[in-house]
Coordinates of C-alpha atoms in Angstrom, one line a residue:
M128 CA -2.4 -4.8 -31.2
E129 CA -1.0 -7.3 -33.6
A130 CA -1.1 -5.0 -36.1
A131 CA 1.3 -2.4 -34.0
G132 CA 3.9 -5.3 -33.0
K133 CA 2.3 -5.8 -29.6
P134 CA 0.4 -9.0 -30.1
L135 CA -1.8 -9.6 -26.7
E136 CA -1.0 -13.1 -24.7
Q137 CA -4.1 -15.5 -24.4
W138 CA -4.7 -14.4 -21.3
Q139 CA -5.1 -11.1 -22.3
R140 CA -6.9 -11.8 -25.3
D141 CA -9.3 -13.6 -23.0
A142 CA -10.0 -10.7 -20.7
V143 CA -10.5 -8.4 -23.9
E144 CA -12.8 -10.8 -25.1
L145 CA -15.2 -10.6 -21.8
M146 CA -14.8 -7.4 -21.5
M147 CA -16.3 -6.8 -25.1
S148 CA -18.7 -9.3 -25.3
T149 CA -22.5 -7.8 -26.0
R150 CA -26.0 -8.9 -24.7
P151 CA -28.6 -9.5 -27.3
D152 CA -29.7 -5.8 -27.4
G153 CA -26.1 -4.8 -28.1
K154 CA -25.3 -3.0 -24.6
W155 CA -22.1 -4.7 -23.2
C156 CA -22.6 -7.4 -21.1
C157 CA -19.9 -6.3 -18.7
Y158 CA -20.7 -2.8 -17.3
E159 CA -18.1 -3.0 -15.1
Y160 CA -15.1 -4.9 -15.5
C161 CA -11.9 -5.6 -13.0
E162 CA -8.4 -7.2 -13.8
W163 CA -6.5 -7.4 -10.8
V164 CA -3.1 -9.4 -11.7
A165 CA 0.4 -8.8 -10.4
R166 CA 2.7 -6.1 -11.6
Q167 CA 4.5 -6.0 -14.8
N168 CA 2.3 -9.0 -16.5
G169 CA 0.8 -6.6 -18.9
K170 CA -3.0 -5.5 -17.7
G171 CA -1.9 -2.2 -18.9
G172 CA -2.3 -3.8 -22.8
L173 CA -5.9 -5.0 -21.7
G174 CA -6.9 -0.9 -21.5
E175 CA -4.9 -0.4 -24.7
A176 CA -6.7 -3.1 -26.5
R177 CA -10.2 -1.5 -25.5
A178 CA -9.5 2.0 -25.6
L179 CA -7.9 1.5 -29.2
T180 CA -10.8 -0.7 -30.3
G181 CA -13.6 1.8 -29.3
F182 CA -11.3 5.0 -30.9
L183 CA -10.7 3.3 -34.1
V184 CA -13.3 0.8 -34.4
L185 CA -16.4 1.6 -32.8
G186 CA -17.1 5.1 -32.6
E187 CA -17.1 5.6 -28.9
E188 CA -16.9 9.4 -28.6
L189 CA -14.6 9.7 -25.5
I190 CA -12.4 7.4 -23.8
I191 CA -10.9 8.8 -20.2
W192 CA -7.8 6.7 -19.0
S193 CA -7.4 8.0 -15.6
A194 CA -4.6 6.9 -12.8
H195 CA -3.6 7.6 -9.5
E196 CA -0.7 10.0 -10.3
Y197 CA 0.3 11.9 -13.2
K198 CA 3.7 10.4 -14.0
T199 CA 1.6 7.0 -14.5
A200 CA -1.3 8.5 -16.4
M201 CA 1.5 10.0 -18.8
E202 CA 3.3 6.2 -19.3
A203 CA -0.3 5.1 -20.4
F204 CA 0.1 8.1 -22.4
R205 CA 3.1 7.5 -24.2
R206 CA 2.9 3.7 -24.6
M207 CA -0.7 4.3 -26.6
R208 CA 1.2 6.9 -28.4
S209 CA 3.9 4.5 -29.5
L210 CA 0.7 2.4 -30.7
I211 CA -1.1 4.8 -32.4
R212 CA 2.0 5.6 -34.4
A213 CA 2.7 2.3 -35.3
L214 CA -0.2 1.3 -36.5
G215 CA -0.2 4.1 -39.0
E216 CA 2.2 6.6 -40.9
V217 CA 3.7 9.5 -38.6
V218 CA 2.9 12.6 -40.8
S219 CA 4.2 14.8 -37.6
E220 CA 5.4 15.2 -34.5
T221 CA 1.5 15.9 -33.6
L222 CA 0.0 13.7 -36.6
V223 CA -0.5 10.4 -37.7
D224 CA -2.7 8.9 -40.6
V225 CA -4.0 5.7 -39.5
D226 CA -5.5 3.9 -42.5
G227 CA -7.2 7.5 -43.3
V228 CA -7.9 8.6 -40.6
M229 CA -5.9 11.6 -39.2
V230 CA -5.4 11.3 -35.3
K231 CA -3.9 14.4 -33.7
I232 CA -1.7 13.5 -30.4
S233 CA -1.9 16.5 -27.9
N234 CA 1.3 16.8 -25.8
T235 CA 0.0 19.8 -23.7
N236 CA 0.5 19.4 -20.0
G237 CA -2.7 18.3 -18.3
E238 CA -4.5 17.7 -22.2
E239 CA -2.4 14.5 -22.8
G240 CA -4.7 12.9 -25.5
F241 CA -5.5 11.6 -29.0
E242 CA -8.7 13.1 -31.2
R243 CA -9.1 11.9 -34.7
L244 CA -9.8 14.5 -36.7
D245 CA -12.9 13.1 -39.1
N246 CA -15.3 12.7 -36.1
G247 CA -13.8 14.5 -32.8
Q248 CA -13.3 11.0 -30.8
R249 CA -11.2 11.7 -28.2
I250 CA -9.1 9.2 -25.8
K251 CA -7.7 11.3 -22.7
F252 CA -5.8 10.5 -20.0
V253 CA -5.8 12.5 -16.6
A254 CA -4.4 11.7 -12.9
R255 CA -7.3 11.1 -10.9
S256 CA -8.4 13.7 -8.0
K257 CA -11.7 14.1 -6.0
S258 CA -13.7 15.5 -8.6
S259 CA -11.4 14.6 -11.9
G260 CA -14.6 12.8 -13.1
R261 CA -17.1 15.6 -13.1
G262 CA -17.1 17.5 -16.3
F263 CA -16.2 14.1 -18.5
S264 CA -18.8 11.5 -19.3
G265 CA -16.9 8.7 -21.2
D266 CA -18.2 5.6 -23.2
V267 CA -15.3 4.0 -22.1
N268 CA -13.3 4.4 -18.5
V269 CA -10.5 2.6 -17.3
I270 CA -9.6 3.2 -14.0
D271 CA -5.5 2.3 -13.6
E272 CA -4.1 1.8 -10.2
A273 CA -7.5 1.0 -8.7
F274 CA -5.9 0.3 -5.7
A275 CA -6.1 3.9 -5.3
F276 CA -9.9 4.9 -6.5
T277 CA -11.9 6.2 -3.6
S278 CA -15.4 6.4 -2.7
D279 CA -15.2 10.3 -3.6
Q280 CA -13.8 9.9 -7.3
Q281 CA -16.6 6.8 -7.8
D282 CA -19.2 9.0 -6.6
A283 CA -18.1 11.8 -8.6
L284 CA -17.6 9.7 -12.0
M285 CA -20.7 7.5 -11.8
P286 CA -23.3 10.5 -12.4
T287 CA -21.6 11.7 -15.4
L288 CA -22.3 8.0 -17.1
I289 CA -26.1 8.3 -17.1
A290 CA -26.4 10.0 -20.5
R291 CA -23.8 7.6 -21.9
P292 CA -26.5 4.9 -23.6
N293 CA -23.8 1.8 -23.7
A294 CA -20.8 3.2 -20.9
Q295 CA -18.0 0.9 -19.9
I296 CA -15.6 0.9 -16.4
I297 CA -12.5 -1.1 -16.6
Y298 CA -10.8 -1.6 -13.4
L299 CA -6.8 -2.3 -13.7
S300 CA -4.9 -3.0 -10.6
S301 CA -2.7 -5.1 -8.5
P302 CA -4.0 -5.5 -4.5
P303 CA -4.6 -2.9 -2.5
L304 CA -1.4 -1.3 -0.2
T305 CA -3.0 -1.7 3.1
G306 CA -6.4 -3.5 4.4
D307 CA -7.9 0.4 5.4
A308 CA -7.4 1.9 1.7
G309 CA -9.0 0.5 -1.5
E310 CA -12.1 0.9 -0.7
V311 CA -14.0 0.6 -4.4
M312 CA -11.8 -2.5 -4.6
Y313 CA -12.8 -4.1 -1.8
E314 CA -16.4 -3.6 -2.7
L315 CA -15.8 -5.1 -5.9
K316 CA -13.9 -8.0 -4.8
D317 CA -17.0 -8.6 -2.4
R318 CA -19.1 -8.4 -5.5
G319 CA -17.3 -10.5 -7.8
E320 CA -16.7 -13.3 -5.0
R321 CA -20.1 -13.4 -4.1
G322 CA -21.3 -13.5 -7.5
G323 CA -25.1 -12.7 -9.1
D324 CA -24.0 -9.5 -10.8
D325 CA -24.2 -10.5 -14.5
S326 CA -23.1 -6.8 -15.0
L327 CA -19.7 -7.3 -13.3
G328 CA -16.8 -9.3 -15.1
Y329 CA -14.0 -10.6 -12.8
R330 CA -11.0 -11.8 -12.8
D331 CA -8.1 -12.0 -9.6
W332 CA -5.1 -13.9 -10.3
G333 CA -3.5 -13.5 -7.2
I334 CA -3.0 -16.5 -5.1
E335 CA -5.8 -17.3 -1.8
G336 CA -5.3 -16.1 1.3
D337 CA -4.7 -12.4 3.1
L338 CA -0.8 -10.9 3.2
E339 CA -1.3 -11.0 6.9
D340 CA -1.1 -15.1 6.9
R341 CA 1.8 -15.1 4.2
D342 CA 4.3 -16.5 6.7
K343 CA 2.1 -19.8 6.7
M344 CA 2.3 -20.1 2.8
N345 CA 4.7 -21.5 0.5
L346 CA 6.0 -18.6 -1.1
D347 CA 8.7 -20.1 -3.0
D348 CA 6.0 -23.0 -4.3
H349 CA 6.5 -22.1 -8.2
Q350 CA 2.9 -23.4 -8.9
L351 CA 2.2 -20.0 -6.9
W352 CA 3.8 -18.0 -9.0
A353 CA 2.6 -19.2 -12.5
Q354 CA -0.6 -18.9 -10.9
A355 CA 0.0 -15.4 -9.9
N356 CA 1.6 -14.0 -13.2
P357 CA -0.3 -14.9 -16.2
A358 CA 2.5 -13.8 -18.4
L359 CA 5.2 -16.4 -16.8
G360 CA 7.0 -18.0 -19.3
L361 CA 5.7 -16.0 -22.2
G362 CA 8.5 -13.6 -22.7
R363 CA 7.4 -10.5 -20.6
V364 CA 8.1 -12.8 -17.0
T365 CA 10.4 -15.3 -16.7
L366 CA 10.9 -17.5 -13.9
E367 CA 14.6 -16.1 -13.3
T368 CA 12.8 -12.8 -12.6
I369 CA 10.7 -14.0 -10.1
Q370 CA 13.6 -15.9 -8.8
R371 CA 15.6 -12.7 -8.4
L372 CA 12.7 -11.0 -7.2
R373 CA 12.3 -13.6 -4.4
K374 CA 15.5 -12.8 -3.0
A375 CA 15.7 -9.0 -3.8
M376 CA 12.2 -9.2 -1.4
S377 CA 13.0 -11.0 1.0
A378 CA 13.0 -8.4 4.0
K379 CA 10.0 -7.6 6.0
N380 CA 8.7 -11.2 5.9
A381 CA 8.6 -11.1 2.3
L382 CA 5.5 -8.3 2.4
G383 CA 6.1 -6.8 -1.2
F384 CA 7.3 -10.3 -2.8
A385 CA 3.8 -11.5 -1.4
R386 CA 1.8 -8.6 -2.3
E387 CA 3.2 -7.1 -5.8
V388 CA 4.3 -10.7 -7.3
L389 CA 2.2 -13.1 -5.6
G390 CA -1.3 -10.8 -5.3
L391 CA -2.2 -11.3 -2.0
W392 CA -4.4 -8.9 -0.3
P393 CA -4.1 -7.2 2.8
R394 CA -7.0 -8.5 5.1
R395 CA -9.8 -5.4 5.1
L396 CA -9.8 -2.9 7.9
Q397 CA -13.2 -1.1 8.2
G398 CA -13.3 2.3 10.1
G399 CA -14.2 2.1 14.0
G400 CA -10.7 2.6 15.4
A401 CA -9.3 4.5 18.0
I402 CA -7.2 6.1 15.4
N403 CA -8.5 8.5 12.7
M404 CA -6.8 7.1 9.5
A405 CA -7.4 10.3 7.7
D406 CA -5.4 12.4 10.6
W407 CA -2.3 9.0 10.3
A408 CA -2.5 9.5 6.9
K409 CA -1.6 13.2 7.0
L410 CA 1.4 12.2 9.3
L411 CA 3.1 9.6 6.0
D412 CA 6.6 10.9 4.8
A413 CA 8.3 8.0 3.2
D414 CA 11.9 9.7 3.2
S415 CA 11.4 11.2 7.0
V416 CA 15.0 10.3 9.0
R417 CA 15.5 10.6 12.9
D418 CA 18.7 12.9 14.0
G419 CA 20.2 11.6 17.2
D420 CA 19.2 9.5 20.2
I421 CA 16.3 7.0 19.6
A422 CA 14.2 4.8 22.1
V423 CA 13.1 1.7 21.2
G424 CA 9.8 0.0 22.3
V425 CA 9.4 -4.1 22.2
D426 CA 6.0 -6.1 22.2
I427 CA 4.6 -9.5 21.5
A428 CA 1.0 -10.6 20.0
P429 CA -1.4 -11.9 23.1
E430 CA -0.8 -15.3 20.9
R431 CA 2.7 -14.8 20.8
D432 CA 2.8 -15.5 16.9
Y433 CA 4.4 -12.4 15.9
A434 CA 6.5 -9.5 17.7
A435 CA 7.6 -6.1 17.2
I436 CA 10.4 -4.0 17.6
G437 CA 9.6 -0.1 17.3
M438 CA 12.1 2.9 17.4
Y439 CA 11.3 6.5 18.0
G440 CA 13.5 9.6 17.8
V441 CA 13.3 13.4 16.5
R442 CA 14.2 15.0 13.1
S443 CA 16.5 17.7 12.6
D444 CA 13.0 19.8 12.3
G445 CA 12.2 18.9 15.9
I446 CA 9.1 16.9 14.3
G447 CA 9.2 13.1 16.4
H448 CA 9.7 9.9 13.6
L449 CA 8.1 6.4 14.7
Q450 CA 9.3 3.6 12.3
I451 CA 9.1 -0.7 12.7
V452 CA 12.5 -1.8 13.4
D453 CA 11.5 -5.6 12.8
Y454 CA 8.1 -7.6 13.3
R455 CA 8.7 -10.8 12.4
P456 CA 7.0 -14.5 13.7
G457 CA 7.5 -15.7 16.7
T458 CA 9.9 -14.7 19.5
D459 CA 13.2 -16.4 19.5
W460 CA 14.6 -13.9 17.3
I461 CA 13.9 -10.9 19.9
L462 CA 17.3 -10.6 22.0
S463 CA 19.5 -11.1 19.3
R464 CA 17.9 -8.2 17.2
L465 CA 18.0 -6.1 20.2
G466 CA 21.3 -6.8 21.1
E467 CA 22.4 -5.5 17.1
I468 CA 20.2 -2.4 17.7
R469 CA 22.2 -1.7 21.1
S470 CA 25.7 -2.1 19.4
A471 CA 24.7 -0.1 16.3
L472 CA 22.2 2.7 18.0
N473 CA 22.7 3.0 21.4
P474 CA 19.0 3.7 22.3
V475 CA 18.8 5.6 25.3
V476 CA 16.1 3.0 26.4
F477 CA 14.7 -0.3 25.4
V478 CA 11.0 -0.1 26.9
M479 CA 8.7 -3.2 27.2
G480 CA 5.1 -4.3 29.2
R481 CA 5.2 -6.2 32.4
A482 CA 4.0 -9.4 30.8
V483 CA 6.6 -9.3 28.1
F484 CA 9.2 -8.5 29.9
A485 CA 8.2 -11.5 32.2
S486 CA 8.8 -14.3 29.7
L487 CA 11.8 -12.3 28.4
E488 CA 13.4 -11.5 32.1
A489 CA 15.9 -14.9 31.9
D490 CA 17.0 -13.9 28.2
L491 CA 17.3 -10.2 28.7
E492 CA 19.4 -11.0 31.9
K493 CA 22.1 -13.1 30.1
A494 CA 22.3 -10.8 27.2
G495 CA 23.0 -7.7 29.6
F496 CA 19.7 -5.9 29.2
A497 CA 18.8 -4.5 32.9
K498 CA 16.3 -2.0 34.2
S499 CA 18.2 1.7 35.9
V500 CA 19.5 1.5 39.4
D501 CA 18.7 4.7 39.5
V502 CA 15.6 5.6 37.8
D503 CA 16.6 9.7 38.4
Q504 CA 19.7 8.7 36.6
P505 CA 19.3 6.0 33.6
K506 CA 21.9 5.3 31.4
Y507 CA 21.9 4.9 27.8
G508 CA 20.7 1.1 27.0
D509 CA 18.9 0.7 30.3
L510 CA 15.7 -1.4 30.4
A511 CA 12.7 0.4 31.4
V512 CA 9.4 -2.1 32.5
T513 CA 6.0 -0.2 32.3
S514 CA 3.4 0.1 34.9
S515 CA -0.3 -0.2 33.9
L516 CA -0.1 3.8 34.5
E517 CA 2.6 4.1 32.0
M518 CA 1.4 2.1 29.6
S519 CA -2.0 4.2 29.6
A520 CA 0.3 7.3 29.3
A521 CA 2.1 5.7 26.0
T522 CA -1.3 5.0 24.8
G523 CA -3.1 8.3 25.7
N524 CA 0.3 10.1 24.4
M525 CA 0.4 8.2 20.9
L526 CA -3.6 9.3 20.5
D527 CA -2.8 13.1 21.3
A528 CA 0.3 12.8 19.1
V529 CA -1.3 11.3 16.2
R530 CA -4.5 14.4 16.4
Q531 CA -1.8 16.8 16.6
G532 CA 0.3 15.9 13.7
S533 CA 3.7 15.9 16.2
F534 CA 5.2 13.0 14.6
R535 CA 5.9 11.4 10.6
H536 CA 6.0 7.5 10.1
K537 CA 7.4 6.1 6.6
G538 CA 3.9 4.3 5.8
Q539 CA 5.3 0.7 6.4
Q540 CA 1.8 -1.3 5.9
E541 CA 2.6 -3.4 9.5
L542 CA 2.0 -0.2 10.9
D543 CA -0.4 1.2 9.1
S544 CA -2.5 -2.0 9.3
S545 CA -2.0 -2.2 13.4
A546 CA -2.9 1.7 13.5
A547 CA -5.9 1.3 11.4
G548 CA -7.5 -1.8 13.3
A549 CA -6.3 -0.4 16.8
K550 CA -9.0 -0.5 19.5
T551 CA -8.4 0.8 22.8
K552 CA -10.2 -0.1 26.1
L553 CA -10.5 0.9 29.6
T554 CA -9.4 -0.6 32.5
G555 CA -10.4 1.2 35.5
D556 CA -9.4 4.8 34.9
T557 CA -7.0 4.4 32.6
L558 CA -7.0 3.6 28.7
V559 CA -4.7 1.4 27.0
W560 CA -4.2 -0.4 23.5
A561 CA -6.9 -3.3 23.4
R562 CA -5.0 -6.4 21.9
K563 CA -7.5 -9.2 22.1
D564 CA -10.5 -6.6 20.4
S565 CA -8.8 -4.9 17.8
A566 CA -9.2 -6.1 13.9
A567 CA -5.3 -6.1 13.4
D568 CA -2.3 -7.2 15.4
T569 CA -1.5 -3.9 17.4
C570 CA 1.7 -5.2 18.6
P571 CA 3.7 -2.9 16.2
L572 CA 1.9 0.0 17.3
V573 CA 2.3 -0.9 21.2
A574 CA 6.0 -0.9 20.1
V575 CA 5.9 2.7 18.2
S576 CA 4.0 3.7 21.4
L577 CA 6.2 2.6 24.3
A578 CA 9.4 3.9 22.2
R579 CA 7.7 7.3 22.2
W580 CA 6.9 7.0 26.0
G581 CA 10.4 6.1 26.6
Y582 CA 12.0 8.7 24.7
E583 CA 9.7 11.5 26.0
S584 CA 10.3 10.3 29.5
R585 CA 14.0 9.8 30.0
A586 CA 16.0 10.8 26.6
H587 CA 16.4 14.0 29.0
L588 CA 17.6 12.4 32.0
V589 CA 19.7 9.9 30.4
R590 CA 21.2 13.1 28.6
A591 CA 21.7 14.7 31.7
A592 CA 23.3 12.0 33.7
V593 CA 26.1 12.0 30.8
Y594 CA 26.7 16.1 31.2
D595 CA 27.1 15.4 35.0
V596 CA 29.5 13.0 34.6
L597 CA 31.6 15.2 32.0
E598 CA 31.4 17.7 34.8
S599 CA 32.5 15.7 37.7
V600 CA 35.8 14.9 35.1
W601 CA 36.2 18.8 34.5

């Protein structure tokens, strides 16, 4: 790497030394090697050093570099192309002479990679699919963006390595995006932290704790910044850069900063919930926006350590849209935030359960929030307090809507985690979200469920009441 003008930093050299350590019989000590580190620290450099060594020195026949997205795989391909060109003499656009070894560059869409013309060794760059491992049998397999590497993809890859006498798998990633994804990463994490597996090399630079507990941590501690970012102060990552990121990523409880810069993992959520997360994933639309009126739902966690405000509306194509408007520790912020939403968006209704209403009743009254005088002719901004039957209806309607695919969400982590861990319980003949038995905080899911129920049950009545008033004027 130094010969290519990209010398490795000490932490990178340590990683490459670990992954290339051998047993007395010449086999790799690490059949699998994991490097979990925050973005932009240079984890790609580890894979590049390992791949180039196998390609130019060790005689490894096929090296496969895979990424979750095509654009990421192509970025890795372009970096490798620059390194190979820097190591040798460029003969043509597609040919480089590296110390007498002619290396062919393939730029063909879907066939990007490098080939040694003297012995046929190759490096291939691919975007992963469920079966992308089939048909390849790599001596070295670099799994970039391992947070998106699935069990199905792993099952497709592993059998292809049987015929390789000294294969190796390199996993590179920042933490999983949500607790219900990244199943392979979580299994590797369990194995690495448990120990006892000499075939697994494992390093995680992230700080200790769960992403959900970030409000209990001092995210401004510079020692934590240094712990999670091994490249800090070495040129690539500077203290000023992290300080700027801290300010820019302060929204939503610094969730993005905690995960992407400090390497905090979300708490794992494993199946068995009320919502099929495969169905939930199909409803993701990061660009989704509502068009017109909204309803707002409010909920507070049983321990009152967190609260959520959700909204629901309908898009221009007639499909529902829901999202979390705010999700923060404590409850003292709720009334001021509701006031801001009322002024800015004039919702058709604000909805909350009886327990939440009881705890906020005095403050709601002072802030001018009131229940409808006439439930058959509600007004914009009225307050609706759900009965047990209405709470059950909100729960059931949300479950139906997920199965029917009748809305879209924006992929917010707090809502994704809430949906992944949610369970239901029967209270008499009614089905409601189980607040205490769920594997995650249910209040984000409850908030959007109430918002959806409020919109479906109130929006037409509010609009009708406004229409009647206008009719009486004329």
